[in-house]
Every structure is written in structure tokens, then in C-alpha cells.
Amino acid sequence: MNNIEKKLIELGVTLPKQKISAPQSLPSEVADLVMNYQHSVLFDNEIIFNPQYITGLEGTLGELSLDVLWGLEDGKFNIFKANKSLNHLEADKTLFSIGGSIGGNHICLSIRNKCIYLFVNDSDNEYYKIFDTITIFIDSLKINDVTSNKKNHAKSVKLNF
């Protein structure tokens, strides 16, 4: 079991029984993450992280949140649709969204330098570097003990519209 799988299980994500091949249009670092869970993940508990680099948008304890990890199934949480949305917001073309945060913000991998960024739509500075690697980002994720509903569970959803 790899570190990504261990962290996802710790956060309450149910991993798929069968692995499928990654779409070739996914950047390799994103594929390494998404193929562990495949379907979109909506967290029951508040998932927070303390960024490696401060943005000024953090809460009182220096945390930001992760609400959803985009998946491969068709529907509103599809990773390719999320990235089309990011393009419509005229984000830097090197950013690839892997998840969503409060306020419609995107957690993104930079294709250029492999760092993780927070894209904020309604901000003078639209994106902020928050981690040097996707691995450091995943390792930083934790359940907010203050707001936790004490269920260590996340919903993997499959939506067809």
C-alpha cells in the first residue's frame, strides 16, 4: 500500500476494489493520485491542511480546507469538467485542478514546476503556491478534530446526469 492510499484511508476514503488505467490526458502526478480513488471524493468531515507557504487566506490556526477531490466519473465533480471551469476563469494554463476548497477555490498542480497552488477566483493575486510537491500536500491533510462529526468516512460519489 502506498502513502497516498494510506492517507486516503486515514481520511475515510473507500478505495476502489479494481484499478483501471489512467486516462492519458491526466498529468502523471495527478494520475498517481486520482487512480487511488477514481471516483470523486466528498468528505463528511472537514479536511484541513496547514500550507507549507502562507497565503494570508488561512484560518485562525493557519489552516485551509479541502472539500472535494475531483474524480473520473461523469458529473459535476469530474476532473476534466473542473479543469474546463478553471480555464473559463482564465487561470494560468499550467495549473491543473485536483480538488476544490471553500468558496469555489481550486487546489491545483502546476504542470510547469510540479508544485501545488491554491487558485482563488476573486482575488488580486489569483494563485498562491502552497506546497512544493503533491506528496507533501497529501501528507498534510487531516481531519479537523474541532468540527469532526467523529465519523472517519468520506463519500465516493458516482453521478450520472
Short mmCIF file of C-alpha atoms in Angstrom, two decimals:
data_model
loop_
_atom_site.label_atom_id
_atom_site.label_comp_id
_atom_site.label_asym_id
_atom_site.label_seq_id
_atom_site.Cartn_x
_atom_site.Cartn_y
_atom_site.Cartn_z
CA MET A 1 0.00 0.00 0.00
CA ASN A 2 1.45 3.37 -0.99
CA ASN A 3 1.50 6.54 1.14
CA ILE A 4 -1.34 8.13 -0.86
CA GLU A 5 -3.58 5.12 -0.24
CA LYS A 6 -2.73 5.11 3.47
CA LYS A 7 -3.54 8.82 3.80
CA LEU A 8 -6.83 8.46 1.89
CA ILE A 9 -7.89 5.57 4.14
CA GLU A 10 -6.94 7.65 7.20
CA LEU A 11 -9.26 10.39 5.87
CA GLY A 12 -12.09 7.87 5.48
CA VAL A 13 -11.96 7.33 1.72
CA THR A 14 -13.07 3.91 0.47
CA LEU A 15 -10.66 2.80 -2.22
CA PRO A 16 -11.94 1.00 -5.34
CA LYS A 17 -11.58 -2.76 -5.46
CA GLN A 18 -10.45 -2.72 -9.08
CA LYS A 19 -7.87 -0.38 -10.55
CA ILE A 20 -8.43 0.99 -14.02
CA SER A 21 -5.95 2.54 -16.41
CA ALA A 22 -5.42 6.26 -16.08
CA PRO A 23 -6.62 8.47 -18.93
CA GLN A 24 -3.59 9.62 -20.91
CA SER A 25 -4.76 13.23 -20.67
CA LEU A 26 -4.03 13.30 -16.93
CA PRO A 27 -0.62 14.63 -15.91
CA SER A 28 1.39 11.75 -14.39
CA GLU A 29 1.43 13.22 -10.85
CA VAL A 30 -2.34 13.73 -10.99
CA ALA A 31 -2.87 10.21 -12.33
CA ASP A 32 -0.79 8.82 -9.44
CA LEU A 33 -3.24 10.49 -7.05
CA VAL A 34 -6.60 10.06 -8.81
CA MET A 35 -6.11 6.41 -9.70
CA ASN A 36 -6.06 5.61 -5.97
CA TYR A 37 -9.68 6.70 -5.50
CA GLN A 38 -11.02 7.13 -9.10
CA HIS A 39 -14.50 8.46 -8.17
CA SER A 40 -14.91 11.96 -6.76
CA VAL A 41 -14.47 12.21 -3.02
CA LEU A 42 -16.72 14.47 -0.94
CA PHE A 43 -15.55 14.49 2.65
CA ASP A 44 -18.02 14.02 5.54
CA ASN A 45 -15.56 15.60 7.94
CA GLU A 46 -13.84 18.92 7.41
CA ILE A 47 -10.44 18.18 5.88
CA ILE A 48 -7.84 20.81 6.62
CA PHE A 49 -4.17 21.38 5.96
CA ASN A 50 -1.55 23.88 7.01
CA PRO A 51 0.15 25.08 3.83
CA GLN A 52 3.89 24.95 3.53
CA TYR A 53 3.75 28.54 2.23
CA ILE A 54 1.42 31.10 3.85
CA THR A 55 -1.17 32.78 1.62
CA GLY A 56 -2.85 35.15 4.06
CA LEU A 57 -6.14 33.31 3.46
CA GLU A 58 -5.69 30.79 6.27
CA GLY A 59 -8.00 30.49 9.25
CA THR A 60 -7.02 31.44 12.79
CA LEU A 61 -4.98 28.25 13.22
CA GLY A 62 -3.20 28.69 9.89
CA GLU A 63 -5.31 26.15 8.04
CA LEU A 64 -7.02 25.91 4.67
CA SER A 65 -9.63 23.31 3.71
CA LEU A 66 -10.16 20.64 1.08
CA ASP A 67 -13.82 19.90 0.31
CA VAL A 68 -13.59 17.60 -2.70
CA LEU A 69 -11.12 15.63 -4.76
CA TRP A 70 -12.20 15.55 -8.42
CA GLY A 71 -12.78 12.11 -9.93
CA LEU A 72 -13.09 10.40 -13.28
CA GLU A 73 -16.84 9.70 -13.34
CA ASP A 74 -19.10 11.90 -15.40
CA GLY A 75 -20.92 14.58 -13.42
CA LYS A 76 -20.34 17.86 -11.68
CA PHE A 77 -17.23 16.66 -9.81
CA ASN A 78 -15.44 15.33 -12.90
CA ILE A 79 -11.78 16.33 -13.01
CA PHE A 80 -11.90 17.32 -16.69
CA LYS A 81 -15.01 19.47 -16.19
CA ALA A 82 -13.36 21.12 -13.18
CA ASN A 83 -10.39 21.98 -15.35
CA LYS A 84 -12.60 23.39 -18.10
CA SER A 85 -14.16 25.58 -15.41
CA LEU A 86 -10.67 26.65 -14.34
CA ASN A 87 -9.85 27.57 -17.94
CA HIS A 88 -13.05 29.64 -18.20
CA LEU A 89 -11.83 31.56 -15.15
CA GLU A 90 -8.74 32.39 -17.21
CA ALA A 91 -6.39 30.67 -14.79
CA ASP A 92 -2.76 30.11 -15.67
CA LYS A 93 -2.75 27.37 -18.34
CA THR A 94 -0.10 25.40 -16.44
CA LEU A 95 -2.45 24.80 -13.48
CA PHE A 96 -4.37 21.51 -13.33
CA SER A 97 -7.12 21.34 -10.69
CA ILE A 98 -7.17 18.25 -8.47
CA GLY A 99 -9.71 19.41 -5.89
CA GLY A 100 -11.96 22.11 -4.57
CA SER A 101 -11.93 24.28 -1.48
CA ILE A 102 -14.35 26.68 0.22
CA GLY A 103 -15.62 29.49 -1.99
CA GLY A 104 -15.08 27.70 -5.29
CA ASN A 105 -11.30 27.82 -4.97
CA HIS A 106 -9.22 25.19 -6.73
CA ILE A 107 -6.31 23.14 -5.41
CA CYS A 108 -4.03 22.77 -8.45
CA LEU A 109 -0.86 21.07 -9.59
CA SER A 110 1.43 23.20 -11.72
CA ILE A 111 2.41 21.25 -14.81
CA ARG A 112 5.45 23.54 -15.11
CA ASN A 113 7.10 23.08 -11.70
CA LYS A 114 5.07 20.24 -10.06
CA CYS A 115 4.18 22.46 -7.07
CA ILE A 116 0.69 22.74 -5.57
CA TYR A 117 -1.18 26.06 -5.81
CA LEU A 118 -4.41 27.48 -4.45
CA PHE A 119 -6.33 29.25 -7.24
CA VAL A 120 -8.64 31.93 -5.86
CA ASN A 121 -11.10 33.31 -8.41
CA ASP A 122 -11.96 36.62 -6.75
CA SER A 123 -8.54 37.79 -5.66
CA ASP A 124 -5.96 40.28 -6.88
CA ASN A 125 -3.37 37.54 -6.68
CA GLU A 126 -5.26 34.67 -8.32
CA TYR A 127 -2.97 31.86 -7.26
CA TYR A 128 -0.72 31.10 -4.34
CA LYS A 129 1.98 28.47 -4.08
CA ILE A 130 1.10 26.33 -1.06
CA PHE A 131 3.31 23.19 -1.36
CA ASP A 132 6.47 22.11 -3.14
CA THR A 133 5.05 18.70 -4.15
CA ILE A 134 1.79 16.80 -4.35
CA THR A 135 3.20 14.29 -1.83
CA ILE A 136 3.77 16.98 0.80
CA PHE A 137 0.22 18.25 0.16
CA ILE A 138 -1.37 14.80 0.60
CA ASP A 139 0.71 14.13 3.73
CA SER A 140 -0.52 17.42 5.26
CA LEU A 141 -4.24 16.56 5.01
CA LYS A 142 -6.01 15.86 8.29
CA ILE A 143 -9.48 15.75 9.77
CA ASN A 144 -10.35 18.88 11.73
CA ASP A 145 -10.86 17.47 15.24
CA VAL A 146 -12.81 20.56 16.30
CA THR A 147 -15.55 20.21 13.67
CA SER A 148 -15.34 16.45 13.13
CA ASN A 149 -18.58 14.53 13.37
CA LYS A 150 -16.45 11.68 14.76
CA LYS A 151 -17.16 9.55 11.70
CA ASN A 152 -13.99 8.83 9.81
CA HIS A 153 -15.70 8.44 6.46
CA ALA A 154 -15.78 10.12 3.08
CA LYS A 155 -18.25 9.61 0.29
CA SER A 156 -17.05 8.49 -3.07
CA VAL A 157 -19.77 9.52 -5.47
CA LYS A 158 -20.71 8.37 -8.92
CA LEU A 159 -23.05 10.81 -10.59
CA ASN A 160 -24.61 10.38 -14.00
CA PHE A 161 -26.61 13.25 -15.42
#
